[in-house]
Short mmCIF file of C-alpha atoms in Angstrom, two decimals:
data_model
loop_
_atom_site.label_atom_id
_atom_site.label_comp_id
_atom_site.label_asym_id
_atom_site.label_seq_id
_atom_site.Cartn_x
_atom_site.Cartn_y
_atom_site.Cartn_z
CA MET N 1 -81.03 -46.63 188.61
CA LEU N 2 -81.73 -48.98 185.18
CA ARG N 3 -81.94 -48.33 181.66
CA ILE N 4 -84.49 -49.74 179.59
CA GLU N 5 -84.13 -49.99 175.69
CA VAL N 6 -86.91 -51.15 173.47
CA SER N 7 -86.64 -52.09 170.00
CA GLU N 8 -88.72 -53.72 167.40
CA GLU N 9 -87.41 -56.37 164.38
CA GLY N 10 -86.38 -54.16 161.56
CA ARG N 11 -86.46 -50.73 163.42
CA ALA N 12 -84.18 -48.53 165.40
CA ALA N 13 -84.27 -48.94 168.89
CA LEU N 14 -86.43 -46.15 170.55
CA PRO N 15 -84.53 -43.80 173.09
CA ALA N 16 -83.54 -45.05 176.02
CA ILE N 17 -85.78 -44.63 179.50
CA ASP N 18 -83.85 -44.49 182.65
CA VAL N 19 -86.07 -45.81 185.92
CA ALA N 20 -85.21 -44.71 189.34
CA ASP N 21 -87.85 -47.14 191.07
CA ASP N 22 -86.81 -50.07 192.65
CA THR N 23 -89.78 -51.91 191.50
CA PHE N 24 -92.01 -51.73 188.40
CA VAL N 25 -93.56 -53.48 185.56
CA ILE N 26 -92.93 -53.96 181.65
CA GLY N 27 -96.22 -54.85 180.19
CA SER N 28 -99.42 -53.30 178.35
CA GLY N 29 -101.29 -52.59 181.70
CA PRO N 30 -102.27 -48.84 182.53
CA GLY N 31 -100.20 -49.42 185.57
CA ALA N 32 -97.00 -50.66 183.54
CA ARG N 33 -93.72 -48.39 183.73
CA ILE N 34 -92.68 -49.38 180.51
CA ARG N 35 -95.85 -49.98 178.23
CA LEU N 36 -96.01 -52.27 175.54
CA PRO N 37 -98.96 -53.02 173.00
CA ALA N 38 -101.49 -55.21 174.16
CA ALA N 39 -101.26 -57.44 170.98
CA VAL N 40 -97.93 -58.89 172.30
CA ALA N 41 -97.71 -58.25 176.18
CA ARG N 42 -99.71 -59.48 179.23
CA PRO N 43 -100.72 -56.50 181.27
CA GLU N 44 -97.89 -57.50 183.73
CA HIS N 45 -95.71 -59.36 181.44
CA VAL N 46 -92.13 -58.84 183.51
CA THR N 47 -91.81 -57.69 187.02
CA ILE N 48 -88.30 -56.07 187.74
CA ASP N 49 -87.44 -56.09 191.61
CA ARG N 50 -84.13 -54.36 191.92
CA ALA N 51 -81.89 -56.82 190.56
CA THR N 52 -83.89 -59.86 189.61
CA TRP N 53 -86.89 -60.31 187.13
CA ARG N 54 -89.85 -62.77 187.33
CA SER N 55 -92.63 -63.44 184.62
CA ALA N 56 -94.76 -66.33 183.50
CA GLU N 57 -91.72 -67.93 181.85
CA GLY N 58 -89.58 -68.02 185.01
CA SER N 59 -87.06 -65.63 186.99
CA GLY N 60 -83.67 -64.91 187.32
CA ALA N 61 -81.02 -62.45 188.09
CA LEU N 62 -80.50 -59.09 185.74
CA GLY N 63 -76.70 -59.26 186.16
CA ASP N 64 -74.96 -56.74 183.84
CA GLY N 65 -77.90 -56.58 181.37
CA HIS N 66 -80.94 -58.92 180.35
CA THR N 67 -82.76 -58.96 177.19
CA PHE N 68 -86.64 -60.07 177.04
CA SER N 69 -88.22 -61.10 173.98
CA ILE N 70 -91.61 -60.03 173.86
CA GLY N 71 -93.63 -60.74 170.62
CA SER N 72 -91.51 -58.75 167.77
CA TYR N 73 -89.98 -56.48 170.43
CA ARG N 74 -86.74 -56.61 172.48
CA VAL N 75 -86.35 -55.13 175.63
CA ARG N 76 -83.00 -54.88 177.31
CA VAL N 77 -82.66 -54.01 180.80
CA SER N 78 -79.08 -52.77 182.18
CA PRO N 79 -77.39 -50.64 184.79
CA ALA N 80 -77.94 -47.02 183.65
CA PRO N 81 -74.72 -44.94 183.01
CA ALA N 82 -73.10 -42.82 185.98
CA GLY N 83 -74.81 -39.80 186.17
CA ALA N 84 -78.19 -40.64 184.48
CA GLN N 85 -81.16 -38.69 185.37
CA PRO N 86 -84.69 -40.42 185.74
CA THR N 87 -86.70 -40.12 182.65
CA PRO N 88 -89.86 -37.91 182.83
CA PRO N 89 -93.12 -39.86 182.77
CA GLN N 90 -94.27 -37.92 179.61
CA ARG N 91 -91.39 -39.80 177.82
CA THR N 92 -92.76 -43.41 178.78
CA GLU N 93 -96.08 -42.33 177.88
CA SER N 94 -94.99 -40.85 174.32
CA LEU N 95 -92.84 -44.01 173.53
CA ALA N 96 -95.79 -46.17 174.40
CA ARG N 97 -97.92 -44.25 171.92
CA GLU N 98 -94.82 -44.80 169.09
CA LEU N 99 -94.80 -48.57 169.72
CA VAL N 100 -98.66 -48.60 168.96
CA ARG N 101 -98.38 -46.63 165.69
CA ASP N 102 -96.13 -49.27 164.44
CA LEU N 103 -99.16 -51.70 165.04
CA LEU N 104 -101.63 -49.22 163.55
CA GLY N 105 -99.63 -48.35 160.31
CA ALA N 106 -100.36 -45.29 158.30
CA SER N 107 -103.40 -44.46 160.15
CA GLY N 108 -101.58 -44.27 163.45
CA ALA N 109 -100.13 -41.01 162.98
CA PRO N 110 -101.33 -37.87 164.65
CA THR N 111 -103.20 -35.52 162.72
CA LEU N 112 -104.73 -31.69 162.26
CA THR N 113 -107.88 -31.32 160.68
CA VAL N 114 -109.34 -27.87 159.92
CA GLU N 115 -112.83 -27.93 161.34
CA ARG N 116 -113.73 -24.12 160.97
CA GLY N 117 -112.62 -21.59 158.69
CA PRO N 118 -112.01 -21.23 154.87
CA HIS N 119 -109.90 -24.29 154.90
CA ALA N 120 -112.40 -26.70 156.70
CA GLY N 121 -111.71 -30.25 155.87
CA ALA N 122 -108.17 -29.91 155.04
CA LYS N 123 -105.84 -32.33 157.00
CA ARG N 124 -102.39 -33.15 157.59
CA ALA N 125 -100.51 -35.77 159.19
CA LEU N 126 -97.39 -34.61 161.57
CA PRO N 127 -93.96 -35.89 160.70
CA PRO N 128 -92.46 -38.50 162.92
CA PRO N 129 -90.19 -37.30 165.82
CA GLU N 130 -88.03 -35.28 166.12
CA ALA N 131 -89.74 -32.86 163.87
CA THR N 132 -90.97 -29.50 163.80
CA PHE N 133 -94.30 -28.32 161.77
CA VAL N 134 -95.21 -24.53 161.22
CA LEU N 135 -98.64 -23.18 160.46
CA GLY N 136 -98.95 -19.71 159.14
CA ARG N 137 -99.65 -17.61 155.91
CA GLY N 138 -96.15 -17.15 154.97
CA ASP N 139 -94.21 -18.90 152.28
CA ASP N 140 -91.86 -20.76 154.65
CA ALA N 141 -94.37 -22.26 156.68
CA ASN N 142 -95.11 -26.20 156.49
CA TRP N 143 -98.86 -25.71 156.26
CA ILE N 144 -99.87 -22.18 154.40
CA PHE N 145 -103.16 -20.73 155.16
CA ASP N 146 -104.72 -17.87 153.28
CA ASP N 147 -105.92 -15.91 156.36
CA PRO N 148 -104.81 -12.29 156.98
CA ASP N 149 -105.40 -12.65 160.72
CA LEU N 150 -102.61 -15.21 160.86
CA SER N 151 -98.79 -14.02 161.22
CA LYS N 152 -96.53 -15.39 158.39
CA ARG N 153 -95.01 -18.12 160.81
CA HIS N 154 -97.94 -18.20 163.64
CA VAL N 155 -97.77 -21.67 165.51
CA GLU N 156 -95.09 -24.56 165.65
CA ILE N 157 -96.26 -27.96 166.46
CA ARG N 158 -93.27 -29.92 167.80
CA ARG N 159 -93.34 -33.57 167.76
CA THR N 160 -90.75 -35.31 169.92
CA TRP N 161 -90.18 -38.48 171.82
CA ASP N 162 -91.52 -36.73 174.66
CA GLY N 163 -94.97 -36.02 172.85
CA VAL N 164 -96.51 -33.04 170.65
CA ARG N 165 -96.43 -29.47 171.91
CA ALA N 166 -97.91 -26.37 170.33
CA VAL N 167 -95.87 -23.20 170.61
CA ASP N 168 -97.18 -19.89 169.82
CA LEU N 169 -94.80 -17.96 167.70
CA ASP N 170 -95.33 -14.55 169.05
CA SER N 171 -97.88 -14.24 166.67
CA LYS N 172 -99.78 -10.60 166.15
CA ASN N 173 -103.34 -12.09 167.22
CA GLY N 174 -102.37 -15.15 169.37
CA SER N 175 -103.70 -18.72 169.48
CA ARG N 176 -106.23 -20.83 171.83
CA LEU N 177 -105.99 -24.00 172.91
CA ASP N 178 -109.48 -25.36 173.85
CA GLY N 179 -110.52 -22.24 174.77
CA VAL N 180 -107.30 -20.91 176.68
CA ALA N 181 -104.67 -18.40 175.56
CA LEU N 182 -101.78 -20.59 174.13
CA ALA N 183 -97.76 -19.77 174.84
CA GLU N 184 -96.88 -23.48 174.89
CA ALA N 185 -98.68 -26.53 175.70
CA GLU N 186 -99.13 -30.48 175.40
CA LEU N 187 -101.61 -31.61 172.63
CA ARG N 188 -103.79 -34.31 173.61
CA ASP N 189 -106.29 -36.44 171.46
CA GLY N 190 -109.42 -34.18 170.92
CA MET N 191 -108.17 -30.61 171.71
CA VAL N 192 -108.93 -27.65 169.47
CA LEU N 193 -106.33 -25.45 168.38
CA GLU N 194 -107.51 -21.92 167.24
CA LEU N 195 -105.72 -19.38 165.13
CA GLY N 196 -106.94 -16.50 163.26
CA GLY N 197 -110.60 -17.46 161.74
CA MET N 198 -109.91 -21.39 162.04
CA ALA N 199 -110.33 -24.22 164.32
CA LEU N 200 -108.13 -27.27 164.05
CA ARG N 201 -108.71 -30.38 165.65
CA TYR N 202 -105.87 -32.84 167.14
CA ARG N 203 -106.05 -36.49 166.74
CA ASP N 204 -104.02 -39.08 168.04
CA PRO N 205 -105.20 -42.76 166.99
CA ALA N 206 -102.37 -44.16 169.25
CA GLU N 207 -103.55 -42.43 172.37
CA ARG N 208 -107.44 -43.30 171.63
CA HIS N 209 -106.28 -46.99 171.13
CA ILE N 210 -104.53 -47.20 174.37
CA ALA N 211 -107.32 -45.73 176.11
CA ALA N 212 -109.98 -48.20 174.80
CA ARG N 213 -107.45 -51.07 175.96
CA ALA N 214 -107.73 -49.76 179.45
CA SER N 215 -111.41 -49.17 179.44
CA PRO N 216 -112.68 -52.61 180.26
CA LEU N 217 -110.60 -52.54 183.65
CA THR N 218 -112.45 -48.89 184.27
CA ALA N 219 -115.84 -50.48 183.49
CA ARG N 220 -115.47 -53.64 185.55
CA THR N 221 -114.59 -51.43 188.74
CA ARG N 222 -117.51 -49.00 188.24
CA THR N 223 -119.85 -52.04 188.41
CA ALA N 224 -118.14 -53.67 191.90
CA PRO N 225 -120.23 -51.28 194.19
CA ARG N 226 -123.48 -52.41 192.47
CA LEU N 227 -122.61 -56.07 193.07
CA ALA N 228 -121.23 -55.39 196.79
CA GLY N 229 -124.80 -53.78 197.46
CA ARG N 230 -126.60 -56.98 196.72
CA PRO N 231 -125.96 -58.82 199.87
CA ARG N 232 -127.70 -55.62 202.02
CA ILE N 233 -130.88 -55.89 199.55
CA VAL N 234 -131.03 -59.50 200.23
CA PHE N 235 -130.87 -58.84 204.14
CA GLY N 236 -133.36 -56.50 203.88
CA PHE N 237 -135.85 -59.02 202.42
CA ALA N 238 -135.21 -61.37 204.99
CA VAL N 239 -135.92 -58.89 207.93
CA ALA N 240 -138.89 -57.74 206.16
CA ILE N 241 -140.36 -61.74 205.96
CA ALA N 242 -139.26 -62.28 209.58
CA CYS N 243 -141.49 -58.94 210.81
CA VAL N 244 -144.36 -60.31 208.96
CA ALA N 245 -143.85 -63.90 210.52
CA LEU N 246 -143.62 -62.52 213.77
CA ALA N 247 -146.77 -60.50 213.74
CA GLY N 248 -148.68 -63.36 212.24
CA ILE N 249 -147.52 -65.46 215.74
CA LEU N 250 -148.66 -62.65 217.76
CA TRP N 251 -152.06 -62.06 215.97
CA LEU N 252 -152.93 -65.81 216.54
CA ALA N 253 -151.70 -65.90 220.19
CA LEU N 254 -153.98 -62.85 220.99
CA ARG N 255 -156.88 -64.51 219.50
#
């Protein structure tokens, strides 16, 4: 098992990722196990294959550890400590979003915006991980709403290195996420959180940015079937022309 540590110049290192796969990619592509921003990394920037690495710049052995300089990032790959467990995929996805946030600056933070209710239009950015953010009508909530249908501590938003989750705090009237009763669930860009008489929209600019980067690949994949169908169309025209020519020859022969 290998441990990957990603850091950016002038910033603290992100939590380490322990990978059990024999072969994986570090890059900006959707298939990369360690995802870096497309502004600095190729889709398959570095390929790790057991104890070796290769890239456009060369190849070599990892040894006891190897650090790759990719733009302003440093990616160190080394053996994981004894007893380490593989990092779940959701952490890898979350860390990719956190790296993109650095590029987006102040506009990269996830937000909640009230779309329905007495506080419509109000917006809050979530604090960086590890952090909790409580919504309710009580004085000890982080975002206080004047809504009698809310509990004092109604919903807690947890932003960790594994992503952003919403947790209903045993509220008296309950909560819903995209129309489904909420106990605890991960928040994804565009989801709607309903509590009391309000509806709040969750937005994650980093998630949208990563999805937009991957969309050209999807577009090319979707056009492939139409391109593949062209030879069959040409063949059909050729058969039709041959049939017309043969009919003409038979007509002349029978005159």
